[in-house]
mmCIF file with all atom_site columns, C-alpha atoms in Angstrom:
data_model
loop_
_atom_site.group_PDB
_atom_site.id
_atom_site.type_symbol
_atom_site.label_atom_id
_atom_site.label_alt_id
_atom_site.label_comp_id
_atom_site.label_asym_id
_atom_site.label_entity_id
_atom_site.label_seq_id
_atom_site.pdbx_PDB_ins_code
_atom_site.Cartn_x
_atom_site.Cartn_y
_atom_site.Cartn_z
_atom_site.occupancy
_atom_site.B_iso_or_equiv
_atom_site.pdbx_formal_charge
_atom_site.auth_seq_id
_atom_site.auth_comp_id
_atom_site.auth_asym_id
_atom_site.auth_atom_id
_atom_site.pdbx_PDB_model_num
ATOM 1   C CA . UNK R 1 1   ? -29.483 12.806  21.309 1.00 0.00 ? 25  UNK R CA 1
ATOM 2   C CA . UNK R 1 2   ? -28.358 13.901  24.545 1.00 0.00 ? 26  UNK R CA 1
ATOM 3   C CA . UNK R 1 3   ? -24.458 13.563  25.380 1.00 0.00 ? 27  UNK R CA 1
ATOM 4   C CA . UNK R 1 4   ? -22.895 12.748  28.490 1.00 0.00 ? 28  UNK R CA 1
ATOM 5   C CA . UNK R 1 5   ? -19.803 14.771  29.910 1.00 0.00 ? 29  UNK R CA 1
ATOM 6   C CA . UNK R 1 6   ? -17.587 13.298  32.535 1.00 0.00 ? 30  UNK R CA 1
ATOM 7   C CA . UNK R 1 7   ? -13.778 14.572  33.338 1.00 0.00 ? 31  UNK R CA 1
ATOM 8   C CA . UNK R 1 8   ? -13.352 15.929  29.653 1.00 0.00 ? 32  UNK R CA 1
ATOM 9   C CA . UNK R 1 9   ? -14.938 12.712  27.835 1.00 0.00 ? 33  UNK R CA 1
ATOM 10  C CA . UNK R 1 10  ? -17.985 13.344  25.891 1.00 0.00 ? 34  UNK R CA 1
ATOM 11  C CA . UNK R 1 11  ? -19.952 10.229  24.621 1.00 0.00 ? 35  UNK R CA 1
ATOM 12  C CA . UNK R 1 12  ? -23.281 9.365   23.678 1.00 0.00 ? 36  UNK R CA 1
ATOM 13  C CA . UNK R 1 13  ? -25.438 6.724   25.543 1.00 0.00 ? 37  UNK R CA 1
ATOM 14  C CA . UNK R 1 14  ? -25.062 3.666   22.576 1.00 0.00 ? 38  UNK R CA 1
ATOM 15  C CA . UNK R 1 15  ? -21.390 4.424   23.075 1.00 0.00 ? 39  UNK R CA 1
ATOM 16  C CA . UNK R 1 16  ? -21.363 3.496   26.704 1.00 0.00 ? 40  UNK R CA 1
ATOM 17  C CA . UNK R 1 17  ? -23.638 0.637   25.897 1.00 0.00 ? 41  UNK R CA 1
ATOM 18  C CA . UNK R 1 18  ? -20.884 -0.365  23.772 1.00 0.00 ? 42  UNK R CA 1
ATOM 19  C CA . UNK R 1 19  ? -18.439 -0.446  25.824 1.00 0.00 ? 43  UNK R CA 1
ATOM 20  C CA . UNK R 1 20  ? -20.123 -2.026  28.580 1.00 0.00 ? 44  UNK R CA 1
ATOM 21  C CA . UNK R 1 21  ? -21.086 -5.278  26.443 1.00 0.00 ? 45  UNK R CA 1
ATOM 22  C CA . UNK R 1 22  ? -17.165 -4.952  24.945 1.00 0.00 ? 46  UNK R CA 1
ATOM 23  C CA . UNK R 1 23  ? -16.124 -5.120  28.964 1.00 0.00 ? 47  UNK R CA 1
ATOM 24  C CA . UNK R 1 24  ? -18.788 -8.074  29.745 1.00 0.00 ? 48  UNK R CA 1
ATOM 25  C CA . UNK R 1 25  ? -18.250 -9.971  26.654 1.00 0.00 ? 49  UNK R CA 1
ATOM 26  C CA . UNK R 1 26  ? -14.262 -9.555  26.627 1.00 0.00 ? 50  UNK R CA 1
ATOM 27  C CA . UNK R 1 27  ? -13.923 -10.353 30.500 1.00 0.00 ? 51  UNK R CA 1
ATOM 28  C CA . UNK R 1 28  ? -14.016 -7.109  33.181 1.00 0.00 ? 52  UNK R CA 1
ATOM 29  C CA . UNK R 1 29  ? -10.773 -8.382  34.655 1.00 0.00 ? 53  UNK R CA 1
ATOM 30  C CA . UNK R 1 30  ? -8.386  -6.579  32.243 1.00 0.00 ? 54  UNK R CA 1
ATOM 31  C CA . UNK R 1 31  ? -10.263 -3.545  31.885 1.00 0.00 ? 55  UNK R CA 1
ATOM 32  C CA . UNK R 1 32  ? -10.530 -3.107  35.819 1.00 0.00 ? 56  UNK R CA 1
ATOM 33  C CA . UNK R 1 33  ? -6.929  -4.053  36.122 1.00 0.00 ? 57  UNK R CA 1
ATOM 34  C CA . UNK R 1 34  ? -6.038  -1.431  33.117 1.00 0.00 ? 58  UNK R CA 1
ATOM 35  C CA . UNK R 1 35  ? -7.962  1.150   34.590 1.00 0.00 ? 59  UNK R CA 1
ATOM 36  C CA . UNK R 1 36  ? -7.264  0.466   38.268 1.00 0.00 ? 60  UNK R CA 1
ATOM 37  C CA . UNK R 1 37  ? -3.535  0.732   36.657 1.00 0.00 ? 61  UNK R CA 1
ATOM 38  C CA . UNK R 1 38  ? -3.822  4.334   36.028 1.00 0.00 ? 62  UNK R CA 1
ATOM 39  C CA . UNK R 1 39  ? -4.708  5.307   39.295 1.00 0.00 ? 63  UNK R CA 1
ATOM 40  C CA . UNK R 1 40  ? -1.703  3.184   41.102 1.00 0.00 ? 64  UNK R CA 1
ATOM 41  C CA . UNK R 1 41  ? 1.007   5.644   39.934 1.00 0.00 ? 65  UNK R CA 1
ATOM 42  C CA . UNK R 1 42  ? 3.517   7.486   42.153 1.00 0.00 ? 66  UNK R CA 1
ATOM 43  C CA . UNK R 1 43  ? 6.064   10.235  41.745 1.00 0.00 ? 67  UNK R CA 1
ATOM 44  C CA . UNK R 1 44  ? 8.460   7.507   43.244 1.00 0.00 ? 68  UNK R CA 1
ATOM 45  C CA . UNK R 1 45  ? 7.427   4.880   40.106 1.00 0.00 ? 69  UNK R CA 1
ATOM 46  C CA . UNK R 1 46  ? 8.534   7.440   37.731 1.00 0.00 ? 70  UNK R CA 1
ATOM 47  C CA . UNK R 1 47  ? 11.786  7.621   36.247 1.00 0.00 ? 71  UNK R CA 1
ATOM 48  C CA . UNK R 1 48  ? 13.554  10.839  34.982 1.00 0.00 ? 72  UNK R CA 1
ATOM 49  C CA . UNK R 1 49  ? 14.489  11.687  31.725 1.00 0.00 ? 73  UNK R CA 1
ATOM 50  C CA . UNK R 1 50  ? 17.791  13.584  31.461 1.00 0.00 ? 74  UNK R CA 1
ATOM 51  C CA . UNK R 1 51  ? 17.941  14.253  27.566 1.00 0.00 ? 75  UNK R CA 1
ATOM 52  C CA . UNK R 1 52  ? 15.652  12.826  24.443 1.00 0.00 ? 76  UNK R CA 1
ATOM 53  C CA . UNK R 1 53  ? 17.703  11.993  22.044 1.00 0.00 ? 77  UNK R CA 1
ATOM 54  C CA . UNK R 1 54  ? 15.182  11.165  19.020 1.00 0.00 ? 78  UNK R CA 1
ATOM 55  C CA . UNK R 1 55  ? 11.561  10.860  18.408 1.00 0.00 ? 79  UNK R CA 1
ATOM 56  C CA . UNK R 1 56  ? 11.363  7.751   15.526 1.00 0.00 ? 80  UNK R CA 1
ATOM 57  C CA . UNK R 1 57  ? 7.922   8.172   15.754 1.00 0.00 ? 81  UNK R CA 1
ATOM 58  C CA . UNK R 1 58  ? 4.326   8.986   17.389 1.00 0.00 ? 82  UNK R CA 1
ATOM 59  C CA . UNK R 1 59  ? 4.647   5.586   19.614 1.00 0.00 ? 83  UNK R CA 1
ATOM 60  C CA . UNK R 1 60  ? 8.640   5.331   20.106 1.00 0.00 ? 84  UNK R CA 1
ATOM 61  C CA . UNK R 1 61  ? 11.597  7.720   21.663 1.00 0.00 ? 85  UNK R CA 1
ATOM 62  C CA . UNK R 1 62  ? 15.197  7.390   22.361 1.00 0.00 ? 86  UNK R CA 1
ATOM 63  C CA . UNK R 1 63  ? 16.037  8.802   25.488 1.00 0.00 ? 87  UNK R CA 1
ATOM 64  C CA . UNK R 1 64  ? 18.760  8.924   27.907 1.00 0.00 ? 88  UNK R CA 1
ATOM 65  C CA . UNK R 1 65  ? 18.288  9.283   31.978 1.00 0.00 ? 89  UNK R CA 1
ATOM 66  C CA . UNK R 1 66  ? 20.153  10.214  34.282 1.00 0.00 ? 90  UNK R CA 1
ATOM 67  C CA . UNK R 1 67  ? 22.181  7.482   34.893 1.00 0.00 ? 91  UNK R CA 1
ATOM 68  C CA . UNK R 1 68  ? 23.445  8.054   31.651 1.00 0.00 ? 92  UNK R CA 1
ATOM 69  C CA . UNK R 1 69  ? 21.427  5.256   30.716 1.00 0.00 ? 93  UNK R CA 1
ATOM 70  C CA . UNK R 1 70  ? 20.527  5.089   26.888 1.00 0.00 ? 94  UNK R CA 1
ATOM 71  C CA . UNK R 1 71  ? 17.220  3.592   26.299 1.00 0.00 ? 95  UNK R CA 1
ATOM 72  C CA . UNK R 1 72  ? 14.463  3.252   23.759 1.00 0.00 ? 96  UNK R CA 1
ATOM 73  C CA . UNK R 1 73  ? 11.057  3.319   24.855 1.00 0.00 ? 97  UNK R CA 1
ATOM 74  C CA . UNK R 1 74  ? 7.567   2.082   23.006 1.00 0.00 ? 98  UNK R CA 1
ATOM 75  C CA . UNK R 1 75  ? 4.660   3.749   24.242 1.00 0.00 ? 99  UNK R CA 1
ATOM 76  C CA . UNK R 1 76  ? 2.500   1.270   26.175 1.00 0.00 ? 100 UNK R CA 1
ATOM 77  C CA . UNK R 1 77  ? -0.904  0.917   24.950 1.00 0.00 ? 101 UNK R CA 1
ATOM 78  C CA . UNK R 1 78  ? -0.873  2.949   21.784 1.00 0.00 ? 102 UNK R CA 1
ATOM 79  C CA . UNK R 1 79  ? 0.167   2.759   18.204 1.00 0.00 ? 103 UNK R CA 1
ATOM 80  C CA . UNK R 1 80  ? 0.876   5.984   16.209 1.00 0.00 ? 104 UNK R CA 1
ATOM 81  C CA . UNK R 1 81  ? 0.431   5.290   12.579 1.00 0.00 ? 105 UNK R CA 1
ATOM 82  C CA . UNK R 1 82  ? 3.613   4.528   10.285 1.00 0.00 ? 106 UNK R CA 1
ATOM 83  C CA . UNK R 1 83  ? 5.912   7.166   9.130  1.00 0.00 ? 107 UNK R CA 1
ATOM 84  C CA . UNK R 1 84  ? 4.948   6.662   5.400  1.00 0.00 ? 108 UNK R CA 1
ATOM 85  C CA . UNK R 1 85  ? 1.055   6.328   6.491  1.00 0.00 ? 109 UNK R CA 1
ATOM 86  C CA . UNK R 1 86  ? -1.027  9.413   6.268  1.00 0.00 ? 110 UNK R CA 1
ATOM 87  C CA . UNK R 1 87  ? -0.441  10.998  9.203  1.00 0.00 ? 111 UNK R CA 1
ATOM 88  C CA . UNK R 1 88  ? 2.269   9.115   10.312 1.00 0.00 ? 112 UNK R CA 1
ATOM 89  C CA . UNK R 1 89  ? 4.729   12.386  10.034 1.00 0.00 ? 113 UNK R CA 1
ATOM 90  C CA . UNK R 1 90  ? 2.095   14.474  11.915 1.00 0.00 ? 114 UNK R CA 1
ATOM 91  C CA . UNK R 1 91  ? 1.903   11.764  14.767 1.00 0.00 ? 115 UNK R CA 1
ATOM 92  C CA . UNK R 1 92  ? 5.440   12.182  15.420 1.00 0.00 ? 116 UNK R CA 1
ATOM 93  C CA . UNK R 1 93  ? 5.825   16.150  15.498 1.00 0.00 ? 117 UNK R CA 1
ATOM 94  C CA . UNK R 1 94  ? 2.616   15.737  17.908 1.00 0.00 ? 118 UNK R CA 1
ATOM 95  C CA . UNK R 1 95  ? 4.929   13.545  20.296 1.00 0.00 ? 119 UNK R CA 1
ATOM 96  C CA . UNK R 1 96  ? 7.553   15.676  19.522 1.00 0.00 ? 120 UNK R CA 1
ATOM 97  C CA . UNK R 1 97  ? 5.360   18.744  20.920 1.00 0.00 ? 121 UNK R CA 1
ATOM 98  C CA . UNK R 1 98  ? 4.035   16.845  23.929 1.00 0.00 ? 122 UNK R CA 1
ATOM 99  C CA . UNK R 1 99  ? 7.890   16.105  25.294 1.00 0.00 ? 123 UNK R CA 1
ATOM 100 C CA . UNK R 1 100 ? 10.041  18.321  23.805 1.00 0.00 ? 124 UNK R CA 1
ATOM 101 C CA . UNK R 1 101 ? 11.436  20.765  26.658 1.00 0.00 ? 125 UNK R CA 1
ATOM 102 C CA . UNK R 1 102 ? 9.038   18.979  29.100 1.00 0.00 ? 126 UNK R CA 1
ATOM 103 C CA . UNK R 1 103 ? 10.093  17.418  32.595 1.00 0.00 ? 127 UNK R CA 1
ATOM 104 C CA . UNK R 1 104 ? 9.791   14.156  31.146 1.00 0.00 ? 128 UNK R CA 1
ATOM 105 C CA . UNK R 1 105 ? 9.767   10.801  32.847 1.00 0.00 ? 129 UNK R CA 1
ATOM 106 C CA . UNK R 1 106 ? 8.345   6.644   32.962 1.00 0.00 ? 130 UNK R CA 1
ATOM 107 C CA . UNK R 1 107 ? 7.238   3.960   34.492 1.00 0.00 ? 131 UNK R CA 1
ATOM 108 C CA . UNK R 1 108 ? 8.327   0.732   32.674 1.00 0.00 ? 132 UNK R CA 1
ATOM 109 C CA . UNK R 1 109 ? 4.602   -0.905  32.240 1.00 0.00 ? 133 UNK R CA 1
ATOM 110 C CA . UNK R 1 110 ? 5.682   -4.342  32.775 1.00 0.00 ? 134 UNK R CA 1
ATOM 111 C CA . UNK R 1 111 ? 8.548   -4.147  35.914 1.00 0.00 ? 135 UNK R CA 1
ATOM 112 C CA . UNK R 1 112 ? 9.749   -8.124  35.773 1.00 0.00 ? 136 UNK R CA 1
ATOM 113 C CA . UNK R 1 113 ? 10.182  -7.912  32.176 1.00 0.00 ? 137 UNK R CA 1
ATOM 114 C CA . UNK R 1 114 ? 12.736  -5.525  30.725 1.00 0.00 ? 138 UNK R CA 1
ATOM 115 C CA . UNK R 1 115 ? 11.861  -5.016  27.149 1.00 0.00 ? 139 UNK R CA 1
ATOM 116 C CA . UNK R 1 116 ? 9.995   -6.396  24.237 1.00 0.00 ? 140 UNK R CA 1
ATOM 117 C CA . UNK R 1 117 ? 11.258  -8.496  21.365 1.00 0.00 ? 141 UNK R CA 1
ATOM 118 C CA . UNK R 1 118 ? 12.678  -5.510  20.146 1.00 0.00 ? 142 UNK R CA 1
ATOM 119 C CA . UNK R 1 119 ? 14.578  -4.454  22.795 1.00 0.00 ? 143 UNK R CA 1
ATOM 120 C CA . UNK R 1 120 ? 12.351  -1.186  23.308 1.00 0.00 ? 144 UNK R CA 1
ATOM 121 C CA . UNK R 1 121 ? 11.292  -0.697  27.177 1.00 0.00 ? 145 UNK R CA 1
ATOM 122 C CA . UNK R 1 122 ? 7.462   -0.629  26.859 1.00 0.00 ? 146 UNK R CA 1
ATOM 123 C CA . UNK R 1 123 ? 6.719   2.342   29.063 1.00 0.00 ? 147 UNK R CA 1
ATOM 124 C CA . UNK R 1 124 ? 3.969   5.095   30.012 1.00 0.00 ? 148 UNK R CA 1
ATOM 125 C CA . UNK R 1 125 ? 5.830   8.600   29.689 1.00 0.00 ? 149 UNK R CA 1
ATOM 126 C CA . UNK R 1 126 ? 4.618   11.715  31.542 1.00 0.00 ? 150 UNK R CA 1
ATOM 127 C CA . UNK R 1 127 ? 4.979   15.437  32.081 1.00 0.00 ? 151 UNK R CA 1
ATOM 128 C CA . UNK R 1 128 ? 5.023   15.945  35.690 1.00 0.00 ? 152 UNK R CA 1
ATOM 129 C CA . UNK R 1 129 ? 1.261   14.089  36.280 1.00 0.00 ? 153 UNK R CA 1
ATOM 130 C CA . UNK R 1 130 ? 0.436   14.488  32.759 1.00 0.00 ? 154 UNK R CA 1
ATOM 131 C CA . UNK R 1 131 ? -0.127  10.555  30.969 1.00 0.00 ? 155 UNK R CA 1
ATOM 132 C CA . UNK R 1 132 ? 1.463   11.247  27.739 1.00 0.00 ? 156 UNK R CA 1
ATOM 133 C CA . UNK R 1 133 ? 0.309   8.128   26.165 1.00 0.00 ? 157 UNK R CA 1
ATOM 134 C CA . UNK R 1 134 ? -3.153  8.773   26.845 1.00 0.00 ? 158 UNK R CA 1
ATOM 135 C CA . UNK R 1 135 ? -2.941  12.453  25.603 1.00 0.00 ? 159 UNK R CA 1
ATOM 136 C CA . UNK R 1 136 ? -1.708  11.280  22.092 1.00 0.00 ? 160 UNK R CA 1
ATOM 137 C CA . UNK R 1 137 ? -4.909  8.945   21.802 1.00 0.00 ? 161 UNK R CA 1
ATOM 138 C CA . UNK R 1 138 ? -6.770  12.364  23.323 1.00 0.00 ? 162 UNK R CA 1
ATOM 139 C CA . UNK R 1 139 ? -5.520  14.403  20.392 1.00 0.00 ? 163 UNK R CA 1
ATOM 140 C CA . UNK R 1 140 ? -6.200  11.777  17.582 1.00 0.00 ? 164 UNK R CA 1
ATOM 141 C CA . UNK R 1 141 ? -2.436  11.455  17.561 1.00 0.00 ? 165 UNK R CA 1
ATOM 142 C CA . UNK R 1 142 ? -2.708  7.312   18.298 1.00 0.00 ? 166 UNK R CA 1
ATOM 143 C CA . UNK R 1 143 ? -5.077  4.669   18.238 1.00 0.00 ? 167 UNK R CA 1
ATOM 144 C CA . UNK R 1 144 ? -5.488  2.747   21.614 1.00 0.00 ? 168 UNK R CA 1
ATOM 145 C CA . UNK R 1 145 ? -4.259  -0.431  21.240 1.00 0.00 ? 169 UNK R CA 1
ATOM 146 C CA . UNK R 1 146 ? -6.782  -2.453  22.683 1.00 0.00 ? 170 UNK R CA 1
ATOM 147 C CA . UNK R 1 147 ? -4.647  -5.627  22.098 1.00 0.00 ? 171 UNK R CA 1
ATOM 148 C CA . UNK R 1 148 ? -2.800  -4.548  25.107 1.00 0.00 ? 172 UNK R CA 1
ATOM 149 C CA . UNK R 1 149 ? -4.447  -1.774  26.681 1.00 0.00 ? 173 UNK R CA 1
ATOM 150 C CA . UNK R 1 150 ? -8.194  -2.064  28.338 1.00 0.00 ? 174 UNK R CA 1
ATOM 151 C CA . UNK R 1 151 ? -8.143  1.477   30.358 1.00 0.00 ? 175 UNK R CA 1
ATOM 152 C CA . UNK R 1 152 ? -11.518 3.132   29.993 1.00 0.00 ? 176 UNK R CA 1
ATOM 153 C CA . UNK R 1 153 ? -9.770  6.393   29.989 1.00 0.00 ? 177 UNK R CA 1
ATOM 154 C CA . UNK R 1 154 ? -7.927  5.779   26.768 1.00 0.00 ? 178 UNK R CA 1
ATOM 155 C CA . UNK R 1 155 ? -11.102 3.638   25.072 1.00 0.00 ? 179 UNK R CA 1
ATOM 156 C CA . UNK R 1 156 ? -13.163 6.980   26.277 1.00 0.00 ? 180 UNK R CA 1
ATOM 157 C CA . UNK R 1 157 ? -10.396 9.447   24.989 1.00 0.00 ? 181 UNK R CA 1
ATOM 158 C CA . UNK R 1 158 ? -10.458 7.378   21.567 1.00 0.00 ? 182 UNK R CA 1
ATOM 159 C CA . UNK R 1 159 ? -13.983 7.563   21.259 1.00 0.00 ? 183 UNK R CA 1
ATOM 160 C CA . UNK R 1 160 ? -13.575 11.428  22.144 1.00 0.00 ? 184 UNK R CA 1
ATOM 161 C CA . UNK R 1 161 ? -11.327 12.127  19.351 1.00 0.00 ? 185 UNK R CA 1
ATOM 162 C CA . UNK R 1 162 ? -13.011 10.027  16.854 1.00 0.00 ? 186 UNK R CA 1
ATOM 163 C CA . UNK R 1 163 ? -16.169 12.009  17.335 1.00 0.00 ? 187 UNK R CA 1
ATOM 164 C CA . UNK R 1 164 ? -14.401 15.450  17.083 1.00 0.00 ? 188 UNK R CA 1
ATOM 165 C CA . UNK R 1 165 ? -12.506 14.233  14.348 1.00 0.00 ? 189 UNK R CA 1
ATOM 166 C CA . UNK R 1 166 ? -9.600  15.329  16.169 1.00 0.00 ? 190 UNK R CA 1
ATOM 167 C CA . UNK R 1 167 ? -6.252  14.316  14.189 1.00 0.00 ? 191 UNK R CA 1
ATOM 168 C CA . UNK R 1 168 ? -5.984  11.407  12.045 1.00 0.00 ? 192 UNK R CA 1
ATOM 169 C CA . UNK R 1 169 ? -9.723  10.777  12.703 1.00 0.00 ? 193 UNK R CA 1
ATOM 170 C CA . UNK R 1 170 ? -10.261 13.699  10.157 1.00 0.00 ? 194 UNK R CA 1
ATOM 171 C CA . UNK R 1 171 ? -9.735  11.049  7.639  1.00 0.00 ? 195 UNK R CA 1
ATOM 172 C CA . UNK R 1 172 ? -12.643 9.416   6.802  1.00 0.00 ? 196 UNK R CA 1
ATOM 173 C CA . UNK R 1 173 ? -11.095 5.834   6.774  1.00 0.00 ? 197 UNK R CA 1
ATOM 174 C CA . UNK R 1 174 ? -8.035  5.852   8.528  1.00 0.00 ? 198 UNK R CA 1
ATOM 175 C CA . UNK R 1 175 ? -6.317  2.705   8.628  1.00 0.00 ? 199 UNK R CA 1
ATOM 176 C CA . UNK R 1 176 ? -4.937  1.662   11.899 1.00 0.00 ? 200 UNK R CA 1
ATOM 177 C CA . UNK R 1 177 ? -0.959  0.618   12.424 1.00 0.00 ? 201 UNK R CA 1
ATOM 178 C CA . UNK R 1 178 ? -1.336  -2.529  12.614 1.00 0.00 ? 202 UNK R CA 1
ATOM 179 C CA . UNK R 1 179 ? -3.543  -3.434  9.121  1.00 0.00 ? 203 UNK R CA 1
ATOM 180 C CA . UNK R 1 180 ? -1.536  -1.434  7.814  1.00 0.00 ? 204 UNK R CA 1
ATOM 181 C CA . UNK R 1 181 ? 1.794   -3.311  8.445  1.00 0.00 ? 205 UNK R CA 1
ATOM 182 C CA . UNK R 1 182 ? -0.127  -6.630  7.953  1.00 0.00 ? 206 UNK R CA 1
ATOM 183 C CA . UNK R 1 183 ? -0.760  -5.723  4.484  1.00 0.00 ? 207 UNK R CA 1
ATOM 184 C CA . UNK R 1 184 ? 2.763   -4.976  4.167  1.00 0.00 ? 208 UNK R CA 1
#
């Protein structure tokens, strides 16, 4: 079966059927809008990091800016499997990796609302230009969290790393975050 290559994304045709009936069927509005939001970022959005303080895990950091300004931060649009799920520990060390001595900043994802129920500022963290959040999903690091994120580039990076059983798509069954913690 032929594959189809486009910016670093290789799928096969039934995939992008797929995903064109999951667009249709679950309304084109949020996946435009998710998409479209990937290409509305500035340099002037973004907020420096000054220090991280702690990685808890592959989907949430403590950080402090430069205001002195201690904040945690959930990675919008992912979820990095548990700690005491298979790969949970490797899903942190490959956040760790991504951020660690990095020039490291955000962009809150949701501006007129200043945290989640947990207090965490839901957030999409980069390196310079680099999406962070997306490049965890690209190394089989994260599942995209459809739930809340409908970017093509992260449902193509997903599909990317599944196929090349990059990461935690080596296992043959991996179960994703959130069955897991509904089982719990």
């Amino acid at each position: 079966m032929k594959k189809y290559k486009h910016k670093g994304f290789k799928f096969k045709p039934k995939t992008v059927v797929a995903i064109i009936i999951i667009a249709i069927i679950g309304g084109i509005g949020e996946f435009i809008n998710d998409t479209m939001y990937d290409f509305m970022i500035t340099d002037i959005d973004k907020i420096k990091i000054k220090h991280i303080n702690s990685i808890h895990d592959g989907d949430t950091v403590n950080v402090t800016t430069y205001n002195n300004k201690k904040i945690k931060i959930r990675l919008f649009g992912i979820d990095a499997p548990e700690l005491k799920q298979p790969f949970g520990e490797e899903s942190r060390l490959c956040l760790e990796k991504l951020i660690q001595n990095q020039n490291i900043s955000y962009i809150p994802r949701d501006k007129n609302k200043s945290t989640d129920k947990y207090g965490r500022t839901v957030a999409v963290i980069f390196d310079g230009d680099i999406n962070i959040n997306l490049e965890m999903v690209k190394n089989g690091c994260a599942w995209n969290y459809m739930h809340y994120n409908k970017s093509l580039y992260t449902i193509f990076a997903q599909i990317t790393a599944k196929n090349g059983k990059k990461g935690l798509w080596a296992d043959k069954n991996p179960q994703a975050p959130w069955e897991y913690r509904h089982k719990k």
